[in-house]
Amino acid sequence: MGARQSRVPYNQWDLNRLSQTTGLDPDQISEIHQEFKKAAGHDGQLSMKEFSKVYNRFPGAQRQDSRYMEAQIPRIFRTFDRDGTGTLSFDEFLSGVVMMNHDTPRRDRIDYLIKQNNSYGQQYGDGRIPYEYGQEVFQRLNDYYGLPPGMEQQCWQQVDVNNRGYVTQDELMEYITQQEAYNQRFQY
């Protein structure tokens, strides 16, 4: 959840925690990485067309109607292409794998991705979510849950009630879990 430059690269992710969150063991994650590299080709990025060929590796995707999944691909792709390049890096792709794993509780998936991609909180060690990153989190969640764009500011004002310009991870997660719109479940 953030621009590519500020993200922690895949090779620095906590693979044990990633394994717990995705439901995939480290060998499966490595296998997905190899498949991603093969599908992405020389540029190391997946286009939407390439993504549509590998999305079935998402946990739970095999259990869904293929026509339904095909219709969801553009929304899913847009959600994880946060820098708007029209391609997915492996880090963005892996974030999608985490978010779409409905075998893991939603709160755990969202919490993990926010922590993993919060470069500000990692840099300063306090886990704060600054305004800019909070906006990205809400934009991504709104995209993922198919909500109309432009609600990020309103969501932020509701969670940052003290107008500090930052919130804690716990405050953000408490807000997210209380929002009905984020409690819907797309079936993948």
mmCIF file with all atom_site columns, C-alpha atoms in Angstrom:
data_model
loop_
_atom_site.group_PDB
_atom_site.id
_atom_site.type_symbol
_atom_site.label_atom_id
_atom_site.label_alt_id
_atom_site.label_comp_id
_atom_site.label_asym_id
_atom_site.label_entity_id
_atom_site.label_seq_id
_atom_site.pdbx_PDB_ins_code
_atom_site.Cartn_x
_atom_site.Cartn_y
_atom_site.Cartn_z
_atom_site.occupancy
_atom_site.B_iso_or_equiv
_atom_site.pdbx_formal_charge
_atom_site.auth_seq_id
_atom_site.auth_comp_id
_atom_site.auth_asym_id
_atom_site.auth_atom_id
_atom_site.pdbx_PDB_model_num
ATOM 1   C CA . MET A 1 1   ? 0.000   0.000   0.000   1.00 0.00 ? 1   MET A CA 1
ATOM 2   C CA . GLY A 1 2   ? 2.155   2.809   -1.295  1.00 0.00 ? 2   GLY A CA 1
ATOM 3   C CA . ALA A 1 3   ? 4.444   3.849   -4.087  1.00 0.00 ? 3   ALA A CA 1
ATOM 4   C CA . ARG A 1 4   ? 6.931   1.294   -5.321  1.00 0.00 ? 4   ARG A CA 1
ATOM 5   C CA . GLN A 1 5   ? 9.923   3.336   -4.207  1.00 0.00 ? 5   GLN A CA 1
ATOM 6   C CA . SER A 1 6   ? 8.774   3.449   -0.562  1.00 0.00 ? 6   SER A CA 1
ATOM 7   C CA . ARG A 1 7   ? 7.823   -0.230  -0.309  1.00 0.00 ? 7   ARG A CA 1
ATOM 8   C CA . VAL A 1 8   ? 9.881   -2.853  1.404   1.00 0.00 ? 8   VAL A CA 1
ATOM 9   C CA . PRO A 1 9   ? 11.013  -5.221  -1.385  1.00 0.00 ? 9   PRO A CA 1
ATOM 10  C CA . TYR A 1 10  ? 9.911   -8.839  -1.337  1.00 0.00 ? 10  TYR A CA 1
ATOM 11  C CA . ASN A 1 11  ? 13.359  -10.110 -0.394  1.00 0.00 ? 11  ASN A CA 1
ATOM 12  C CA . GLN A 1 12  ? 13.116  -8.105  2.860   1.00 0.00 ? 12  GLN A CA 1
ATOM 13  C CA . TRP A 1 13  ? 9.639   -9.315  3.838   1.00 0.00 ? 13  TRP A CA 1
ATOM 14  C CA . ASP A 1 14  ? 9.270   -11.499 6.923   1.00 0.00 ? 14  ASP A CA 1
ATOM 15  C CA . LEU A 1 15  ? 8.732   -14.815 5.110   1.00 0.00 ? 15  LEU A CA 1
ATOM 16  C CA . ASN A 1 16  ? 7.511   -16.648 8.201   1.00 0.00 ? 16  ASN A CA 1
ATOM 17  C CA . ARG A 1 17  ? 4.818   -14.033 8.807   1.00 0.00 ? 17  ARG A CA 1
ATOM 18  C CA . LEU A 1 18  ? 4.069   -13.906 5.085   1.00 0.00 ? 18  LEU A CA 1
ATOM 19  C CA . SER A 1 19  ? 3.664   -17.674 5.108   1.00 0.00 ? 19  SER A CA 1
ATOM 20  C CA . GLN A 1 20  ? 1.223   -17.468 8.029   1.00 0.00 ? 20  GLN A CA 1
ATOM 21  C CA . THR A 1 21  ? -0.765  -14.684 6.390   1.00 0.00 ? 21  THR A CA 1
ATOM 22  C CA . THR A 1 22  ? -0.980  -16.237 2.934   1.00 0.00 ? 22  THR A CA 1
ATOM 23  C CA . GLY A 1 23  ? -1.452  -19.819 4.039   1.00 0.00 ? 23  GLY A CA 1
ATOM 24  C CA . LEU A 1 24  ? 1.408   -20.704 1.687   1.00 0.00 ? 24  LEU A CA 1
ATOM 25  C CA . ASP A 1 25  ? 4.621   -22.242 2.904   1.00 0.00 ? 25  ASP A CA 1
ATOM 26  C CA . PRO A 1 26  ? 7.911   -20.508 1.980   1.00 0.00 ? 26  PRO A CA 1
ATOM 27  C CA . ASP A 1 27  ? 8.523   -23.041 -0.819  1.00 0.00 ? 27  ASP A CA 1
ATOM 28  C CA . GLN A 1 28  ? 5.137   -22.214 -2.363  1.00 0.00 ? 28  GLN A CA 1
ATOM 29  C CA . ILE A 1 29  ? 5.926   -18.501 -2.116  1.00 0.00 ? 29  ILE A CA 1
ATOM 30  C CA . SER A 1 30  ? 9.217   -19.132 -3.906  1.00 0.00 ? 30  SER A CA 1
ATOM 31  C CA . GLU A 1 31  ? 7.344   -21.126 -6.545  1.00 0.00 ? 31  GLU A CA 1
ATOM 32  C CA . ILE A 1 32  ? 4.896   -18.249 -7.044  1.00 0.00 ? 32  ILE A CA 1
ATOM 33  C CA . HIS A 1 33  ? 7.869   -15.897 -7.345  1.00 0.00 ? 33  HIS A CA 1
ATOM 34  C CA . GLN A 1 34  ? 9.376   -18.103 -10.053 1.00 0.00 ? 34  GLN A CA 1
ATOM 35  C CA . GLU A 1 35  ? 6.038   -18.285 -11.894 1.00 0.00 ? 35  GLU A CA 1
ATOM 36  C CA . PHE A 1 36  ? 5.729   -14.519 -11.609 1.00 0.00 ? 36  PHE A CA 1
ATOM 37  C CA . LYS A 1 37  ? 9.217   -13.980 -13.053 1.00 0.00 ? 37  LYS A CA 1
ATOM 38  C CA . LYS A 1 38  ? 8.451   -16.357 -15.914 1.00 0.00 ? 38  LYS A CA 1
ATOM 39  C CA . ALA A 1 39  ? 5.111   -14.692 -16.710 1.00 0.00 ? 39  ALA A CA 1
ATOM 40  C CA . ALA A 1 40  ? 6.496   -11.167 -16.287 1.00 0.00 ? 40  ALA A CA 1
ATOM 41  C CA . GLY A 1 41  ? 9.354   -11.711 -18.714 1.00 0.00 ? 41  GLY A CA 1
ATOM 42  C CA . HIS A 1 42  ? 12.356  -9.469  -19.083 1.00 0.00 ? 42  HIS A CA 1
ATOM 43  C CA . ASP A 1 43  ? 10.784  -6.330  -17.581 1.00 0.00 ? 43  ASP A CA 1
ATOM 44  C CA . GLY A 1 44  ? 9.870   -8.052  -14.291 1.00 0.00 ? 44  GLY A CA 1
ATOM 45  C CA . GLN A 1 45  ? 6.359   -6.553  -14.337 1.00 0.00 ? 45  GLN A CA 1
ATOM 46  C CA . LEU A 1 46  ? 2.983   -8.171  -14.993 1.00 0.00 ? 46  LEU A CA 1
ATOM 47  C CA . SER A 1 47  ? 0.580   -6.511  -17.401 1.00 0.00 ? 47  SER A CA 1
ATOM 48  C CA . MET A 1 48  ? -3.128  -7.058  -16.840 1.00 0.00 ? 48  MET A CA 1
ATOM 49  C CA . LYS A 1 49  ? -3.109  -9.721  -19.560 1.00 0.00 ? 49  LYS A CA 1
ATOM 50  C CA . GLU A 1 50  ? -0.191  -11.530 -17.885 1.00 0.00 ? 50  GLU A CA 1
ATOM 51  C CA . PHE A 1 51  ? -1.858  -11.109 -14.493 1.00 0.00 ? 51  PHE A CA 1
ATOM 52  C CA . SER A 1 52  ? -5.044  -12.753 -15.755 1.00 0.00 ? 52  SER A CA 1
ATOM 53  C CA . LYS A 1 53  ? -3.013  -15.849 -16.610 1.00 0.00 ? 53  LYS A CA 1
ATOM 54  C CA . VAL A 1 54  ? -1.488  -16.234 -13.132 1.00 0.00 ? 54  VAL A CA 1
ATOM 55  C CA . TYR A 1 55  ? -4.256  -14.977 -10.828 1.00 0.00 ? 55  TYR A CA 1
ATOM 56  C CA . ASN A 1 56  ? -5.486  -18.535 -10.334 1.00 0.00 ? 56  ASN A CA 1
ATOM 57  C CA . ARG A 1 57  ? -2.567  -18.991 -7.919  1.00 0.00 ? 57  ARG A CA 1
ATOM 58  C CA . PHE A 1 58  ? -4.401  -16.815 -5.413  1.00 0.00 ? 58  PHE A CA 1
ATOM 59  C CA . PRO A 1 59  ? -5.640  -18.930 -2.512  1.00 0.00 ? 59  PRO A CA 1
ATOM 60  C CA . GLY A 1 60  ? -9.313  -19.667 -3.079  1.00 0.00 ? 60  GLY A CA 1
ATOM 61  C CA . ALA A 1 61  ? -9.363  -18.608 -6.747  1.00 0.00 ? 61  ALA A CA 1
ATOM 62  C CA . GLN A 1 62  ? -9.658  -22.198 -7.954  1.00 0.00 ? 62  GLN A CA 1
ATOM 63  C CA . ARG A 1 63  ? -12.961 -22.575 -6.095  1.00 0.00 ? 63  ARG A CA 1
ATOM 64  C CA . GLN A 1 64  ? -14.654 -19.708 -7.960  1.00 0.00 ? 64  GLN A CA 1
ATOM 65  C CA . ASP A 1 65  ? -16.611 -19.546 -11.173 1.00 0.00 ? 65  ASP A CA 1
ATOM 66  C CA . SER A 1 66  ? -14.162 -18.623 -13.940 1.00 0.00 ? 66  SER A CA 1
ATOM 67  C CA . ARG A 1 67  ? -16.573 -16.085 -15.501 1.00 0.00 ? 67  ARG A CA 1
ATOM 68  C CA . TYR A 1 68  ? -16.936 -14.311 -12.170 1.00 0.00 ? 68  TYR A CA 1
ATOM 69  C CA . MET A 1 69  ? -13.165 -14.225 -11.655 1.00 0.00 ? 69  MET A CA 1
ATOM 70  C CA . GLU A 1 70  ? -12.614 -12.947 -15.197 1.00 0.00 ? 70  GLU A CA 1
ATOM 71  C CA . ALA A 1 71  ? -14.980 -10.043 -14.483 1.00 0.00 ? 71  ALA A CA 1
ATOM 72  C CA . GLN A 1 72  ? -13.072 -9.195  -11.280 1.00 0.00 ? 72  GLN A CA 1
ATOM 73  C CA . ILE A 1 73  ? -9.592  -9.066  -12.829 1.00 0.00 ? 73  ILE A CA 1
ATOM 74  C CA . PRO A 1 74  ? -9.606  -5.362  -13.834 1.00 0.00 ? 74  PRO A CA 1
ATOM 75  C CA . ARG A 1 75  ? -10.742 -4.250  -10.353 1.00 0.00 ? 75  ARG A CA 1
ATOM 76  C CA . ILE A 1 76  ? -8.264  -6.520  -8.589  1.00 0.00 ? 76  ILE A CA 1
ATOM 77  C CA . PHE A 1 77  ? -5.426  -5.457  -10.875 1.00 0.00 ? 77  PHE A CA 1
ATOM 78  C CA . ARG A 1 78  ? -6.185  -1.744  -10.407 1.00 0.00 ? 78  ARG A CA 1
ATOM 79  C CA . THR A 1 79  ? -6.337  -2.186  -6.633  1.00 0.00 ? 79  THR A CA 1
ATOM 80  C CA . PHE A 1 80  ? -2.805  -3.518  -6.393  1.00 0.00 ? 80  PHE A CA 1
ATOM 81  C CA . ASP A 1 81  ? -1.262  -1.325  -9.109  1.00 0.00 ? 81  ASP A CA 1
ATOM 82  C CA . ARG A 1 82  ? -0.934  1.517   -6.639  1.00 0.00 ? 82  ARG A CA 1
ATOM 83  C CA . ASP A 1 83  ? 1.609   3.504   -8.620  1.00 0.00 ? 83  ASP A CA 1
ATOM 84  C CA . GLY A 1 84  ? -0.666  3.444   -11.667 1.00 0.00 ? 84  GLY A CA 1
ATOM 85  C CA . THR A 1 85  ? 1.917   2.098   -14.116 1.00 0.00 ? 85  THR A CA 1
ATOM 86  C CA . GLY A 1 86  ? -0.446  -0.446  -15.642 1.00 0.00 ? 86  GLY A CA 1
ATOM 87  C CA . THR A 1 87  ? 1.839   -3.226  -14.405 1.00 0.00 ? 87  THR A CA 1
ATOM 88  C CA . LEU A 1 88  ? 2.381   -5.127  -11.165 1.00 0.00 ? 88  LEU A CA 1
ATOM 89  C CA . SER A 1 89  ? 5.731   -5.637  -9.500  1.00 0.00 ? 89  SER A CA 1
ATOM 90  C CA . PHE A 1 90  ? 6.181   -8.855  -7.544  1.00 0.00 ? 90  PHE A CA 1
ATOM 91  C CA . ASP A 1 91  ? 5.667   -6.920  -4.300  1.00 0.00 ? 91  ASP A CA 1
ATOM 92  C CA . GLU A 1 92  ? 2.329   -5.594  -5.590  1.00 0.00 ? 92  GLU A CA 1
ATOM 93  C CA . PHE A 1 93  ? 1.359   -9.056  -6.823  1.00 0.00 ? 93  PHE A CA 1
ATOM 94  C CA . LEU A 1 94  ? 2.268   -10.620 -3.486  1.00 0.00 ? 94  LEU A CA 1
ATOM 95  C CA . SER A 1 95  ? 0.162   -8.014  -1.679  1.00 0.00 ? 95  SER A CA 1
ATOM 96  C CA . GLY A 1 96  ? -2.728  -9.225  -3.822  1.00 0.00 ? 96  GLY A CA 1
ATOM 97  C CA . VAL A 1 97  ? -2.058  -12.823 -2.821  1.00 0.00 ? 97  VAL A CA 1
ATOM 98  C CA . VAL A 1 98  ? -2.178  -11.818 0.854   1.00 0.00 ? 98  VAL A CA 1
ATOM 99  C CA . MET A 1 99  ? -5.354  -9.750  0.530   1.00 0.00 ? 99  MET A CA 1
ATOM 100 C CA . MET A 1 100 ? -7.247  -12.360 -1.438  1.00 0.00 ? 100 MET A CA 1
ATOM 101 C CA . ASN A 1 101 ? -6.504  -15.230 0.945   1.00 0.00 ? 101 ASN A CA 1
ATOM 102 C CA . HIS A 1 102 ? -9.901  -15.585 2.585   1.00 0.00 ? 102 HIS A CA 1
ATOM 103 C CA . ASP A 1 103 ? -8.656  -18.517 4.654   1.00 0.00 ? 103 ASP A CA 1
ATOM 104 C CA . THR A 1 104 ? -6.956  -15.906 6.870   1.00 0.00 ? 104 THR A CA 1
ATOM 105 C CA . PRO A 1 105 ? -9.115  -13.441 8.838   1.00 0.00 ? 105 PRO A CA 1
ATOM 106 C CA . ARG A 1 106 ? -9.618  -10.150 6.991   1.00 0.00 ? 106 ARG A CA 1
ATOM 107 C CA . ARG A 1 107 ? -8.282  -8.068  9.895   1.00 0.00 ? 107 ARG A CA 1
ATOM 108 C CA . ASP A 1 108 ? -5.037  -10.065 9.900   1.00 0.00 ? 108 ASP A CA 1
ATOM 109 C CA . ARG A 1 109 ? -4.564  -9.642  6.144   1.00 0.00 ? 109 ARG A CA 1
ATOM 110 C CA . ILE A 1 110 ? -5.178  -5.897  6.179   1.00 0.00 ? 110 ILE A CA 1
ATOM 111 C CA . ASP A 1 111 ? -3.112  -5.384  9.323   1.00 0.00 ? 111 ASP A CA 1
ATOM 112 C CA . TYR A 1 112 ? -0.186  -7.292  7.818   1.00 0.00 ? 112 TYR A CA 1
ATOM 113 C CA . LEU A 1 113 ? -0.223  -5.329  4.556   1.00 0.00 ? 113 LEU A CA 1
ATOM 114 C CA . ILE A 1 114 ? -0.455  -1.983  6.333   1.00 0.00 ? 114 ILE A CA 1
ATOM 115 C CA . LYS A 1 115 ? 2.522   -2.856  8.542   1.00 0.00 ? 115 LYS A CA 1
ATOM 116 C CA . GLN A 1 116 ? 4.505   -4.366  5.683   1.00 0.00 ? 116 GLN A CA 1
ATOM 117 C CA . ASN A 1 117 ? 4.136   -1.323  3.455   1.00 0.00 ? 117 ASN A CA 1
ATOM 118 C CA . ASN A 1 118 ? 4.314   1.426   6.095   1.00 0.00 ? 118 ASN A CA 1
ATOM 119 C CA . SER A 1 119 ? 7.805   2.749   5.384   1.00 0.00 ? 119 SER A CA 1
ATOM 120 C CA . TYR A 1 120 ? 7.238   5.728   7.706   1.00 0.00 ? 120 TYR A CA 1
ATOM 121 C CA . GLY A 1 121 ? 6.368   3.484   10.661  1.00 0.00 ? 121 GLY A CA 1
ATOM 122 C CA . GLN A 1 122 ? 9.309   1.190   9.898   1.00 0.00 ? 122 GLN A CA 1
ATOM 123 C CA . GLN A 1 123 ? 11.745  4.073   9.518   1.00 0.00 ? 123 GLN A CA 1
ATOM 124 C CA . TYR A 1 124 ? 10.786  5.740   12.789  1.00 0.00 ? 124 TYR A CA 1
ATOM 125 C CA . GLY A 1 125 ? 9.906   2.535   14.642  1.00 0.00 ? 125 GLY A CA 1
ATOM 126 C CA . ASP A 1 126 ? 6.672   3.847   16.102  1.00 0.00 ? 126 ASP A CA 1
ATOM 127 C CA . GLY A 1 127 ? 4.213   2.294   13.643  1.00 0.00 ? 127 GLY A CA 1
ATOM 128 C CA . ARG A 1 128 ? 2.396   5.578   13.064  1.00 0.00 ? 128 ARG A CA 1
ATOM 129 C CA . ILE A 1 129 ? 0.284   5.898   9.955   1.00 0.00 ? 129 ILE A CA 1
ATOM 130 C CA . PRO A 1 130 ? 0.815   9.418   8.548   1.00 0.00 ? 130 PRO A CA 1
ATOM 131 C CA . TYR A 1 131 ? -1.925  11.230  6.635   1.00 0.00 ? 131 TYR A CA 1
ATOM 132 C CA . GLU A 1 132 ? -0.436  10.473  3.190   1.00 0.00 ? 132 GLU A CA 1
ATOM 133 C CA . TYR A 1 133 ? -0.119  6.752   3.841   1.00 0.00 ? 133 TYR A CA 1
ATOM 134 C CA . GLY A 1 134 ? -3.583  6.686   5.434   1.00 0.00 ? 134 GLY A CA 1
ATOM 135 C CA . GLN A 1 135 ? -4.999  8.147   2.217   1.00 0.00 ? 135 GLN A CA 1
ATOM 136 C CA . GLU A 1 136 ? -3.300  5.374   0.208   1.00 0.00 ? 136 GLU A CA 1
ATOM 137 C CA . VAL A 1 137 ? -4.660  2.712   2.566   1.00 0.00 ? 137 VAL A CA 1
ATOM 138 C CA . PHE A 1 138 ? -8.219  4.006   2.198   1.00 0.00 ? 138 PHE A CA 1
ATOM 139 C CA . GLN A 1 139 ? -7.873  4.339   -1.569  1.00 0.00 ? 139 GLN A CA 1
ATOM 140 C CA . ARG A 1 140 ? -6.671  0.756   -1.841  1.00 0.00 ? 140 ARG A CA 1
ATOM 141 C CA . LEU A 1 141 ? -9.414  -0.555  0.446   1.00 0.00 ? 141 LEU A CA 1
ATOM 142 C CA . ASN A 1 142 ? -12.062 1.398   -1.447  1.00 0.00 ? 142 ASN A CA 1
ATOM 143 C CA . ASP A 1 143 ? -10.758 0.022   -4.752  1.00 0.00 ? 143 ASP A CA 1
ATOM 144 C CA . TYR A 1 144 ? -10.610 -3.514  -3.379  1.00 0.00 ? 144 TYR A CA 1
ATOM 145 C CA . TYR A 1 145 ? -14.137 -3.405  -1.974  1.00 0.00 ? 145 TYR A CA 1
ATOM 146 C CA . GLY A 1 146 ? -15.537 -1.693  -5.079  1.00 0.00 ? 146 GLY A CA 1
ATOM 147 C CA . LEU A 1 147 ? -16.463 1.549   -3.310  1.00 0.00 ? 147 LEU A CA 1
ATOM 148 C CA . PRO A 1 148 ? -16.689 4.878   -5.125  1.00 0.00 ? 148 PRO A CA 1
ATOM 149 C CA . PRO A 1 149 ? -13.458 6.886   -5.294  1.00 0.00 ? 149 PRO A CA 1
ATOM 150 C CA . GLY A 1 150 ? -12.994 10.095  -3.354  1.00 0.00 ? 150 GLY A CA 1
ATOM 151 C CA . MET A 1 151 ? -14.021 8.958   0.131   1.00 0.00 ? 151 MET A CA 1
ATOM 152 C CA . GLU A 1 152 ? -10.461 8.787   1.470   1.00 0.00 ? 152 GLU A CA 1
ATOM 153 C CA . GLN A 1 153 ? -10.514 12.250  3.086   1.00 0.00 ? 153 GLN A CA 1
ATOM 154 C CA . GLN A 1 154 ? -13.798 11.571  4.856   1.00 0.00 ? 154 GLN A CA 1
ATOM 155 C CA . CYS A 1 155 ? -12.512 8.226   6.150   1.00 0.00 ? 155 CYS A CA 1
ATOM 156 C CA . TRP A 1 156 ? -9.310  9.850   7.392   1.00 0.00 ? 156 TRP A CA 1
ATOM 157 C CA . GLN A 1 157 ? -11.205 12.571  9.244   1.00 0.00 ? 157 GLN A CA 1
ATOM 158 C CA . GLN A 1 158 ? -13.278 9.916   10.979  1.00 0.00 ? 158 GLN A CA 1
ATOM 159 C CA . VAL A 1 159 ? -10.230 7.987   12.160  1.00 0.00 ? 159 VAL A CA 1
ATOM 160 C CA . ASP A 1 160 ? -7.968  10.983  12.979  1.00 0.00 ? 160 ASP A CA 1
ATOM 161 C CA . VAL A 1 161 ? -10.521 12.586  15.294  1.00 0.00 ? 161 VAL A CA 1
ATOM 162 C CA . ASN A 1 162 ? -7.797  14.551  17.119  1.00 0.00 ? 162 ASN A CA 1
ATOM 163 C CA . ASN A 1 163 ? -6.486  16.017  13.828  1.00 0.00 ? 163 ASN A CA 1
ATOM 164 C CA . ARG A 1 164 ? -2.894  14.978  14.630  1.00 0.00 ? 164 ARG A CA 1
ATOM 165 C CA . GLY A 1 165 ? -1.957  14.197  11.018  1.00 0.00 ? 165 GLY A CA 1
ATOM 166 C CA . TYR A 1 166 ? -1.252  10.575  11.968  1.00 0.00 ? 166 TYR A CA 1
ATOM 167 C CA . VAL A 1 167 ? -2.993  7.640   13.624  1.00 0.00 ? 167 VAL A CA 1
ATOM 168 C CA . THR A 1 168 ? -1.712  4.495   15.262  1.00 0.00 ? 168 THR A CA 1
ATOM 169 C CA . GLN A 1 169 ? -1.965  1.108   13.594  1.00 0.00 ? 169 GLN A CA 1
ATOM 170 C CA . ASP A 1 170 ? -4.469  0.065   16.268  1.00 0.00 ? 170 ASP A CA 1
ATOM 171 C CA . GLU A 1 171 ? -6.645  3.138   15.691  1.00 0.00 ? 171 GLU A CA 1
ATOM 172 C CA . LEU A 1 172 ? -6.685  2.542   11.949  1.00 0.00 ? 172 LEU A CA 1
ATOM 173 C CA . MET A 1 173 ? -7.495  -1.156  12.307  1.00 0.00 ? 173 MET A CA 1
ATOM 174 C CA . GLU A 1 174 ? -10.254 -0.425  14.835  1.00 0.00 ? 174 GLU A CA 1
ATOM 175 C CA . TYR A 1 175 ? -11.840 2.021   12.385  1.00 0.00 ? 175 TYR A CA 1
ATOM 176 C CA . ILE A 1 176 ? -11.559 -0.369  9.438   1.00 0.00 ? 176 ILE A CA 1
ATOM 177 C CA . THR A 1 177 ? -13.104 -3.294  11.328  1.00 0.00 ? 177 THR A CA 1
ATOM 178 C CA . GLN A 1 178 ? -16.083 -1.160  12.363  1.00 0.00 ? 178 GLN A CA 1
ATOM 179 C CA . GLN A 1 179 ? -16.928 -0.045  8.823   1.00 0.00 ? 179 GLN A CA 1
ATOM 180 C CA . GLU A 1 180 ? -19.722 -2.037  7.220   1.00 0.00 ? 180 GLU A CA 1
ATOM 181 C CA . ALA A 1 181 ? -18.378 -1.348  3.729   1.00 0.00 ? 181 ALA A CA 1
ATOM 182 C CA . TYR A 1 182 ? -15.102 -3.094  4.603   1.00 0.00 ? 182 TYR A CA 1
ATOM 183 C CA . ASN A 1 183 ? -16.927 -6.081  6.074   1.00 0.00 ? 183 ASN A CA 1
ATOM 184 C CA . GLN A 1 184 ? -18.332 -7.246  2.734   1.00 0.00 ? 184 GLN A CA 1
ATOM 185 C CA . ARG A 1 185 ? -16.685 -10.277 1.270   1.00 0.00 ? 185 ARG A CA 1
ATOM 186 C CA . PHE A 1 186 ? -16.008 -10.767 -2.370  1.00 0.00 ? 186 PHE A CA 1
ATOM 187 C CA . GLN A 1 187 ? -15.932 -14.458 -3.196  1.00 0.00 ? 187 GLN A CA 1
ATOM 188 C CA . TYR A 1 188 ? -12.673 -15.345 -4.917  1.00 0.00 ? 188 TYR A CA 1
#
